[in-house]
GROMACS .gro file of C-alpha atoms in nm:
model
  371
    1MET     CA    1  11.969  10.754  13.150
    2LEU     CA    2  11.919  10.435  12.949
    3GLU     CA    3  12.102  10.217  13.205
    4SER     CA    4  11.785  10.180  13.407
    5LEU     CA    5  11.644   9.968  13.122
    6HIS     CA    6  11.925   9.713  13.135
    7ASP     CA    7  11.726   9.439  13.305
    8ALA     CA    8  11.405   9.491  13.112
    9GLY     CA    9  11.281   9.180  12.931
   10CYS     CA   10  11.506   8.952  13.133
   11GLN     CA   11  11.239   8.802  13.362
   12ARG     CA   12  11.210   8.483  13.155
   13ASP     CA   13  11.586   8.458  13.092
   14LEU     CA   14  11.655   8.229  13.390
   15ALA     CA   15  11.964   8.087  13.227
   16GLY     CA   16  12.119   8.429  13.173
   17ASN     CA   17  12.165   8.383  12.800
   18ARG     CA   18  12.056   8.730  12.696
   19THR     CA   19  12.345   8.934  12.553
   20LEU     CA   20  12.160   9.224  12.395
   21HIS     CA   21  11.981   9.432  12.657
   22MET     CA   22  11.724   9.710  12.616
   23ASP     CA   23  11.956  10.000  12.695
   24GLN     CA   24  12.201   9.866  12.436
   25TYR     CA   25  11.927   9.819  12.180
   26MET     CA   26  11.801  10.177  12.228
   27ALA     CA   27  12.162  10.305  12.199
   28LEU     CA   28  12.192  10.129  11.865
   29LEU     CA   29  11.860  10.283  11.756
   30LEU     CA   30  12.002  10.632  11.847
   31LEU     CA   31  12.312  10.548  11.641
   32TYR     CA   32  12.071  10.479  11.350
   33MET     CA   33  11.913  10.821  11.407
   34PHE     CA   34  12.243  11.006  11.399
   35ASN     CA   35  12.423  10.814  11.122
   36PRO     CA   36  12.288  10.851  10.771
   37ILE     CA   37  12.496  10.549  10.669
   38CYS     CA   38  12.260  10.326  10.871
   39THR     CA   39  11.948  10.291  10.660
   40SER     CA   40  11.826   9.947  10.764
   41LEU     CA   41  11.825   9.695  11.050
   42ARG     CA   42  12.098   9.502  10.870
   43ALA     CA   43  12.314   9.816  10.866
   44VAL     CA   44  12.258   9.850  11.247
   45GLN     CA   45  12.364   9.486  11.285
   46GLN     CA   46  12.680   9.555  11.083
   47ALA     CA   47  12.756   9.862  11.299
   48SER     CA   48  12.731   9.646  11.610
   49GLU     CA   49  13.025   9.445  11.485
   50LEU     CA   50  13.257   9.747  11.489
   51GLN     CA   51  13.488   9.759  11.790
   52LYS     CA   52  13.456  10.137  11.833
   53VAL     CA   53  13.076  10.112  11.840
   54GLN     CA   54  13.101   9.833  12.100
   55ARG     CA   55  13.339  10.035  12.318
   56THR     CA   56  13.149  10.369  12.288
   57LEU     CA   57  12.796  10.239  12.332
   58GLY     CA   58  12.880   9.937  12.555
   59CYS     CA   59  12.701   9.706  12.310
   60PRO     CA   60  12.799   9.352  12.217
   61ARG     CA   61  12.793   9.222  11.862
   62ALA     CA   62  12.421   9.169  11.788
   63SER     CA   63  12.283   8.921  11.540
   64LEU     CA   64  12.006   9.016  11.305
   65GLY     CA   65  11.785   8.765  11.487
   66SER     CA   66  11.858   8.930  11.825
   67LEU     CA   67  11.774   9.277  11.686
   68SER     CA   68  11.447   9.149  11.538
   69GLU     CA   69  11.355   8.971  11.862
   70ALA     CA   70  11.428   9.290  12.064
   71ALA     CA   71  11.134   9.464  11.899
   72THR     CA   72  10.896   9.216  12.067
   73VAL     CA   73  11.077   9.153  12.398
   74PHE     CA   74  11.145   9.509  12.522
   75ASP     CA   75  10.832   9.690  12.633
   76SER     CA   76  10.808  10.035  12.460
   77ALA     CA   77  10.600  10.175  12.752
   78LEU     CA   78  10.922  10.182  12.956
   79MET     CA   79  11.046  10.461  12.734
   80GLU     CA   80  10.777  10.704  12.850
   81GLU     CA   81  10.962  10.778  13.175
   82ILE     CA   82  11.288  10.844  12.984
   83VAL     CA   83  11.114  11.083  12.746
   84ALA     CA   84  10.941  11.263  13.033
   85GLU     CA   85  11.274  11.303  13.213
   86LEU     CA   86  11.430  11.458  12.903
   87ALA     CA   87  11.128  11.681  12.844
   88ALA     CA   88  11.157  11.820  13.196
   89GLN     CA   89  11.509  11.939  13.120
   90LEU     CA   90  11.403  12.135  12.812
   91ARG     CA   91  11.327  12.505  12.832
   92PRO     CA   92  11.085  12.694  12.608
   93LEU     CA   93  11.252  12.852  12.302
   94SER     CA   94  11.182  13.203  12.198
   95SER     CA   95  10.900  13.213  11.941
   96HIS     CA   96  10.692  13.529  11.981
   97ALA     CA   97  10.661  13.787  12.258
   98LYS     CA   98  10.281  13.760  12.263
   99LEU     CA   99  10.302  13.390  12.340
  100GLU     CA  100  10.539  13.425  12.637
  101ASP     CA  101  10.260  13.519  12.882
  102ILE     CA  102  10.060  13.205  12.809
  103HIS     CA  103  10.110  12.971  13.104
  104ALA     CA  104   9.940  12.663  12.956
  105ILE     CA  105  10.145  12.431  12.739
  106LEU     CA  106  10.076  12.493  12.369
  107THR     CA  107  10.039  12.144  12.221
  108ALA     CA  108   9.985  12.092  11.849
  109VAL     CA  109   9.799  11.777  11.760
  110ASP     CA  110   9.811  11.597  11.424
  111GLY     CA  111   9.905  11.269  11.265
  112THR     CA  112  10.124  11.146  10.987
  113LEU     CA  113  10.092  10.844  10.756
  114ILE     CA  114  10.373  10.596  10.694
  115PRO     CA  115  10.338  10.318  10.431
  116ALA     CA  116  10.367   9.963  10.572
  117LEU     CA  117  10.436   9.625  10.418
  118SER     CA  118  10.159   9.388  10.322
  119LYS     CA  119  10.275   9.138  10.584
  120MET     CA  120  10.181   9.392  10.856
  121THR     CA  121   9.821   9.275  10.857
  122TRP     CA  122   9.736   9.479  11.168
  123ALA     CA  123   9.814   9.805  10.983
  124LEU     CA  124   9.487   9.838  10.796
  125TRP     CA  125   9.438  10.116  10.543
  126LYS     CA  126   9.324  10.045  10.191
  127SER     CA  127   9.232   9.707  10.040
  128GLU     CA  128   9.553   9.704   9.834
  129GLN     CA  129   9.791   9.879  10.075
  130ASN     CA  130   9.876   9.886  10.445
  131ALA     CA  131   9.997  10.183  10.644
  132ILE     CA  132  10.042  10.306  10.999
  133LYS     CA  133   9.945  10.639  11.145
  134ALA     CA  134  10.141  10.829  11.412
  135PRO     CA  135   9.911  11.073  11.600
  136THR     CA  136  10.149  11.323  11.764
  137GLN     CA  137  10.136  11.578  12.042
  138PHE     CA  138  10.401  11.846  11.971
  139ASP     CA  139  10.511  12.112  12.224
  140LEU     CA  140  10.506  12.439  12.031
  141GLN     CA  141  10.714  12.623  12.290
  142LYS     CA  142  10.994  12.365  12.317
  143HIS     CA  143  10.965  12.259  11.946
  144VAL     CA  144  10.982  11.889  12.029
  145PRO     CA  145  10.729  11.601  12.018
  146VAL     CA  146  10.618  11.492  12.361
  147LYS     CA  147  10.404  11.198  12.261
  148MET     CA  148  10.353  10.978  11.949
  149THR     CA  149  10.113  10.689  11.926
  150ILE     CA  150  10.134  10.415  11.669
  151THR     CA  151   9.805  10.292  11.525
  152GLU     CA  152   9.673  10.134  11.204
  153ALA     CA  153   9.601  10.401  10.937
  154ASN     CA  154   9.221  10.357  10.969
  155ALA     CA  155   9.220  10.430  11.345
  156GLY     CA  156   9.032  10.739  11.460
  157GLU     CA  157   9.270  11.017  11.567
  158ILE     CA  158   9.005  11.182  11.782
  159GLU     CA  159   8.972  10.871  11.998
  160VAL     CA  160   9.352  10.847  12.030
  161LEU     CA  161   9.379  11.207  12.145
  162ALA     CA  162   9.095  11.165  12.400
  163ASP     CA  163   9.267  10.877  12.573
  164PRO     CA  164   9.415  11.024  12.779
  165LEU     CA  165   9.392  11.405  12.788
  166GLU     CA  166   9.621  11.605  13.023
  167PRO     CA  167   9.539  11.918  13.224
  168GLY     CA  168   9.708  12.254  13.175
  169ARG     CA  169   9.741  12.234  12.795
  170ILE     CA  170   9.608  12.428  12.502
  171TYR     CA  171   9.547  12.169  12.227
  172VAL     CA  172   9.594  12.332  11.884
  173LYS     CA  173   9.419  12.125  11.618
  174ASP     CA  174   9.320  12.127  11.255
  175ARG     CA  175   8.964  12.061  11.129
  176GLY     CA  176   9.011  11.680  11.137
  177TYR     CA  177   8.988  11.705  11.515
  178ALA     CA  178   8.683  11.927  11.522
  179GLY     CA  179   8.430  11.745  11.740
  180TRP     CA  180   8.192  11.892  11.992
  181ALA     CA  181   8.222  11.594  12.226
  182LEU     CA  182   8.605  11.614  12.211
  183PHE     CA  183   8.588  11.985  12.292
  184GLN     CA  184   8.389  11.895  12.608
  185GLN     CA  185   8.633  11.625  12.702
  186ILE     CA  186   8.922  11.872  12.676
  187LEU     CA  187   8.739  12.116  12.902
  188ASP     CA  188   8.655  11.842  13.150
  189ALA     CA  189   9.025  11.746  13.158
  190GLY     CA  190   9.118  12.102  13.270
  191SER     CA  191   9.264  12.209  12.934
  192SER     CA  192   9.173  12.439  12.644
  193PHE     CA  193   9.153  12.416  12.268
  194VAL     CA  194   9.222  12.620  11.958
  195CYS     CA  195   9.072  12.427  11.661
  196ARG     CA  196   8.997  12.507  11.304
  197LEU     CA  197   8.644  12.424  11.199
  198LYS     CA  198   8.502  12.331  10.856
  199ASP     CA  199   8.396  12.622  10.642
  200ASN     CA  200   8.032  12.505  10.645
  201THR     CA  201   8.005  12.473  11.026
  202VAL     CA  202   7.659  12.573  11.160
  203TYR     CA  203   7.649  12.798  11.467
  204GLU     CA  204   7.424  13.045  11.651
  205CYS     CA  205   7.575  13.386  11.722
  206LEU     CA  206   7.519  13.503  12.076
  207GLU     CA  207   7.750  13.814  12.077
  208GLU     CA  208   7.992  13.988  11.848
  209TYR     CA  209   8.302  14.159  11.978
  210GLU     CA  210   8.467  14.469  11.843
  211LEU     CA  211   8.795  14.418  11.663
  212THR     CA  212   9.110  14.591  11.783
  213GLU     CA  213   9.376  14.746  11.558
  214ASP     CA  214   9.601  14.443  11.618
  215ALA     CA  215   9.318  14.209  11.526
  216LEU     CA  216   9.248  14.397  11.197
  217ALA     CA  217   9.618  14.398  11.117
  218ALA     CA  218   9.622  14.016  11.174
  219GLY     CA  219   9.343  13.970  10.921
  220ILE     CA  220   9.065  13.895  11.170
  221VAL     CA  221   8.727  13.917  10.991
  222PHE     CA  222   8.506  13.872  11.299
  223ASP     CA  223   8.523  13.768  11.661
  224LYS     CA  224   8.204  13.616  11.803
  225LYS     CA  225   8.063  13.424  12.099
  226VAL     CA  226   7.859  13.139  11.954
  227ARG     CA  227   7.691  12.811  12.025
  228LEU     CA  228   7.802  12.535  11.790
  229GLY     CA  229   7.559  12.298  11.623
  230CYS     CA  230   7.220  12.321  11.464
  231ASN     CA  231   7.003  12.119  11.702
  232ARG     CA  232   6.968  12.029  12.067
  233LYS     CA  233   7.143  11.692  12.029
  234THR     CA  234   7.465  11.843  11.893
  235GLN     CA  235   7.453  12.137  12.130
  236GLU     CA  236   7.425  11.903  12.426
  237GLN     CA  237   7.766  11.751  12.338
  238LEU     CA  238   7.928  12.085  12.423
  239SER     CA  239   7.777  12.244  12.736
  240VAL     CA  240   7.918  12.592  12.694
  241PRO     CA  241   7.936  12.859  12.421
  242VAL     CA  242   8.269  12.906  12.250
  243ARG     CA  243   8.454  13.185  12.075
  244LEU     CA  244   8.461  13.178  11.700
  245ILE     CA  245   8.720  13.382  11.504
  246ALA     CA  246   8.736  13.417  11.129
  247ILE     CA  247   9.080  13.484  10.978
  248GLN     CA  248   9.127  13.607  10.626
  249CYS     CA  249   9.351  13.384  10.415
  250THR     CA  250   9.445  13.317  10.049
  251PRO     CA  251   9.199  13.067   9.892
  252HIS     CA  252   9.357  12.738   9.783
  253THR     CA  253   9.184  12.547   9.510
  254LYS     CA  254   9.300  12.197   9.428
  255ARG     CA  255   9.381  12.132   9.062
  256TYR     CA  256   9.330  11.759   9.094
  257LYS     CA  257   9.114  11.548   9.327
  258ILE     CA  258   9.337  11.280   9.480
  259GLY     CA  259   9.118  11.180   9.773
  260ARG     CA  260   9.352  11.317  10.039
  261GLY     CA  261   9.410  11.648  10.220
  262GLY     CA  262   9.055  11.747  10.297
  263PRO     CA  263   8.830  11.993  10.112
  264THR     CA  264   8.949  12.304   9.932
  265GLN     CA  265   9.022  12.617  10.129
  266GLY     CA  266   8.795  12.919  10.116
  267GLU     CA  267   8.874  13.287  10.187
  268THR     CA  268   8.859  13.255  10.568
  269LEU     CA  269   8.964  13.017  10.840
  270LEU     CA  270   8.719  12.951  11.114
  271ILE     CA  271   8.890  12.905  11.457
  272ALA     CA  272   8.698  12.786  11.762
  273THR     CA  273   8.834  12.825  12.115
  274ASN     CA  274   8.720  12.847  12.477
  275LEU     CA  275   8.985  13.115  12.546
  276PHE     CA  276   8.797  13.444  12.589
  277ASP     CA  277   9.070  13.621  12.783
  278LEU     CA  278   9.324  13.633  12.498
  279GLU     CA  279   9.321  13.887  12.217
  280ALA     CA  280   9.189  13.766  11.883
  281ASP     CA  281   9.524  13.823  11.712
  282VAL     CA  282   9.692  13.598  11.972
  283ILE     CA  283   9.447  13.319  11.898
  284ALA     CA  284   9.536  13.356  11.528
  285LEU     CA  285   9.908  13.350  11.615
  286ILE     CA  286   9.859  13.030  11.821
  287PHE     CA  287   9.695  12.857  11.530
  288LYS     CA  288   9.959  12.980  11.288
  289HIS     CA  289  10.226  12.805  11.498
  290ARG     CA  290  10.045  12.474  11.450
  291TRP     CA  291  10.236  12.440  11.125
  292ALA     CA  292  10.548  12.348  11.332
  293VAL     CA  293  10.419  11.996  11.373
  294GLU     CA  294  10.405  11.956  10.992
  295ILE     CA  295  10.770  12.062  10.970
  296PHE     CA  296  10.853  11.809  11.242
  297PHE     CA  297  10.691  11.529  11.043
  298ARG     CA  298  10.921  11.601  10.750
  299PHE     CA  299  11.222  11.600  10.987
  300PHE     CA  300  11.095  11.276  11.148
  301LYS     CA  301  11.049  11.088  10.818
  302HIS     CA  302  11.303  11.238  10.580
  303VAL     CA  303  11.594  11.330  10.806
  304LEU     CA  304  11.576  11.080  11.096
  305GLY     CA  305  11.492  10.805  10.851
  306CYS     CA  306  11.157  10.700  11.004
  307ARG     CA  307  10.995  10.650  10.664
  308HIS     CA  308  11.176  10.318  10.678
  309LEU     CA  309  11.042  10.099  10.957
  310LEU     CA  310  11.293   9.875  11.133
  311SER     CA  311  11.024   9.637  11.261
  312TYR     CA  312  10.694   9.483  11.148
  313ASN     CA  313  10.579   9.480  11.511
  314ARG     CA  314  10.378   9.764  11.666
  315ASN     CA  315  10.597   9.762  11.981
  316GLY     CA  316  10.913   9.770  11.775
  317ILE     CA  317  10.785  10.069  11.571
  318GLU     CA  318  10.705  10.244  11.897
  319LEU     CA  319  11.064  10.187  12.017
  320GLN     CA  320  11.193  10.341  11.691
  321THR     CA  321  10.957  10.634  11.743
  322TYR     CA  322  11.077  10.692  12.097
  323ALA     CA  323  11.433  10.695  11.970
  324ALA     CA  324  11.341  10.962  11.724
  325ILE     CA  325  11.173  11.171  11.996
  326ILE     CA  326  11.491  11.137  12.211
  327ALA     CA  327  11.705  11.244  11.919
  328CYS     CA  328  11.502  11.563  11.873
  329MET     CA  329  11.516  11.638  12.246
  330LEU     CA  330  11.892  11.578  12.256
  331ILE     CA  331  11.950  11.824  11.972
  332SER     CA  332  11.743  12.088  12.155
  333LEU     CA  333  11.929  12.020  12.482
  334TRP     CA  334  12.268  12.042  12.313
  335THR     CA  335  12.202  12.354  12.105
  336GLY     CA  336  11.924  12.539  12.285
  337ARG     CA  337  11.753  12.561  11.942
  338LYS     CA  338  11.489  12.360  11.762
  339PRO     CA  339  11.621  12.068  11.548
  340THR     CA  340  11.710  12.167  11.192
  341LEU     CA  341  11.867  11.987  10.899
  342ARG     CA  342  12.193  12.192  10.915
  343THR     CA  343  12.241  12.126  11.284
  344TYR     CA  344  12.161  11.756  11.237
  345GLU     CA  345  12.423  11.734  10.961
  346MET     CA  346  12.689  11.903  11.176
  347LEU     CA  347  12.619  11.656  11.461
  348CYS     CA  348  12.652  11.372  11.211
  349TRP     CA  349  12.982  11.509  11.088
  350TYR     CA  350  13.096  11.527  11.450
  351PHE     CA  351  12.984  11.175  11.540
  352THR     CA  352  13.156  11.032  11.230
  353GLY     CA  353  13.485  11.209  11.320
  354MET     CA  354  13.481  11.451  11.023
  355ALA     CA  355  13.421  11.761  11.242
  356ASP     CA  356  13.601  11.821  11.569
  357GLU     CA  357  13.451  11.947  11.891
  358GLU     CA  358  13.567  12.304  11.834
  359GLU     CA  359  13.389  12.322  11.500
  360LEU     CA  360  13.073  12.179  11.651
  361LEU     CA  361  13.078  12.430  11.939
  362ALA     CA  362  13.135  12.716  11.691
  363HIS     CA  363  12.826  12.599  11.499
  364ILE     CA  364  12.621  12.594  11.821
  365ALA     CA  365  12.750  12.934  11.918
  366ARG     CA  366  12.633  13.077  11.582
  367LEU     CA  367  12.290  12.925  11.643
  368GLN     CA  368  12.262  13.086  11.986
  369LYS     CA  369  12.377  13.422  11.848
  370MET     CA  370  12.108  13.397  11.579
  371GLY     CA  371  11.854  13.316  11.853
   0.00000   0.00000   0.00000
C-alpha cells in the first residue's frame, strides 16, 4: 500500500541522488510505532542500519540528516488516501445493540494537547511554553481515528472541525464545541450532532416529551424541544429548534483550580441534538460512547509514543500522526477488535521474535471469543 508513495518528493531530484523514499520513511515510522525500543529519531536511524530491518522493510541505511529532511520533503497530505483505503476495509465492531440500527457514522470529536519545544515558534500556547493541539475525529463504531489535524495549541478547534464537514455523520462533541453557528454548519453539510452544552445555557422550551421506562432507567431528567439562545441574534445562527435532553450524573467538584478542564460538573448533563427520531436513552448512550476518544488519546500518546515528537516541523508531525492512525487501523484489521495495550504488547513480542505466530494467533482467537 505504501509503494505508491515511492516517487513522492523526487520531482527536484534530477540527479537521482535520493536514497530514502517516502514509502521507506513511513515504514520506519511504523517500526517506531510497534517497537518500544525505538523512542527517538536517533533510535530509528540506528534501526535502519540493521540488515534485517533493511531486508524486511526494503529500506536503506538512513542518516539522521536524511530522516530529518524527510519531514519537510514528503507531503503529509499524500497519506490521506492511504488512511481512507485502510478505513474502507474496517468493519464496525460490536458495541451496543441499540446503536446497530444507526446508519450514520458516529464520530466523536475532541482534541489533545502535546507539549512542544521552545524552538517550535509556530506552536503558540503560553508565553513561557509552546504546545501543539491535535483535533481528532474518531469513528466510534470502528474504534479508530479517521482524521487528526495538527495545529498550534491556541488554534480554535471549532474552526478546525468546520473545515471541512462531511455528510452522513453524527458528530458527538463535548461542551467546548457547543456553538450555534457550528450546529447550523453541520446541518447544512447533511450531518447531525449530539453535543453537551454548558450548565448555564439559555433556551426557550417549545414542547416537553414524555419519558419512557428506558429513558427513566437511563437517568433522563427531561426531554424537550427547545430554541437555543436568549435573543434574536443568537437564535438566527441556528435556524431550527433542537432537542434538549438532561441526564442525571454524579456531581464533580474540583478540589483545586488549575486553569484547565473547564468548569465544575453539576448534577445533570445537558445534551443538544437535532435527532428527534431516536429514543432519549439512545441519545444518552451515544454521548456516553464519546469517552472512547479520550481512551484513544492515552493510547496515542502513552503506548504509541506520540508524546515524543520526531520532528519540529508541522508536516513531519502530521506524518508521525498518520503512522499512528495506520498502526491503530492495522491492529483492528488483524484482530477484529479495538486496539488495547495487551494486544499491542503481544504484537510487539511477535515483531521482536519473542512470540511465534502460533502464540499470536492464539491471542487473537481469545480476543475474538471474548467479542
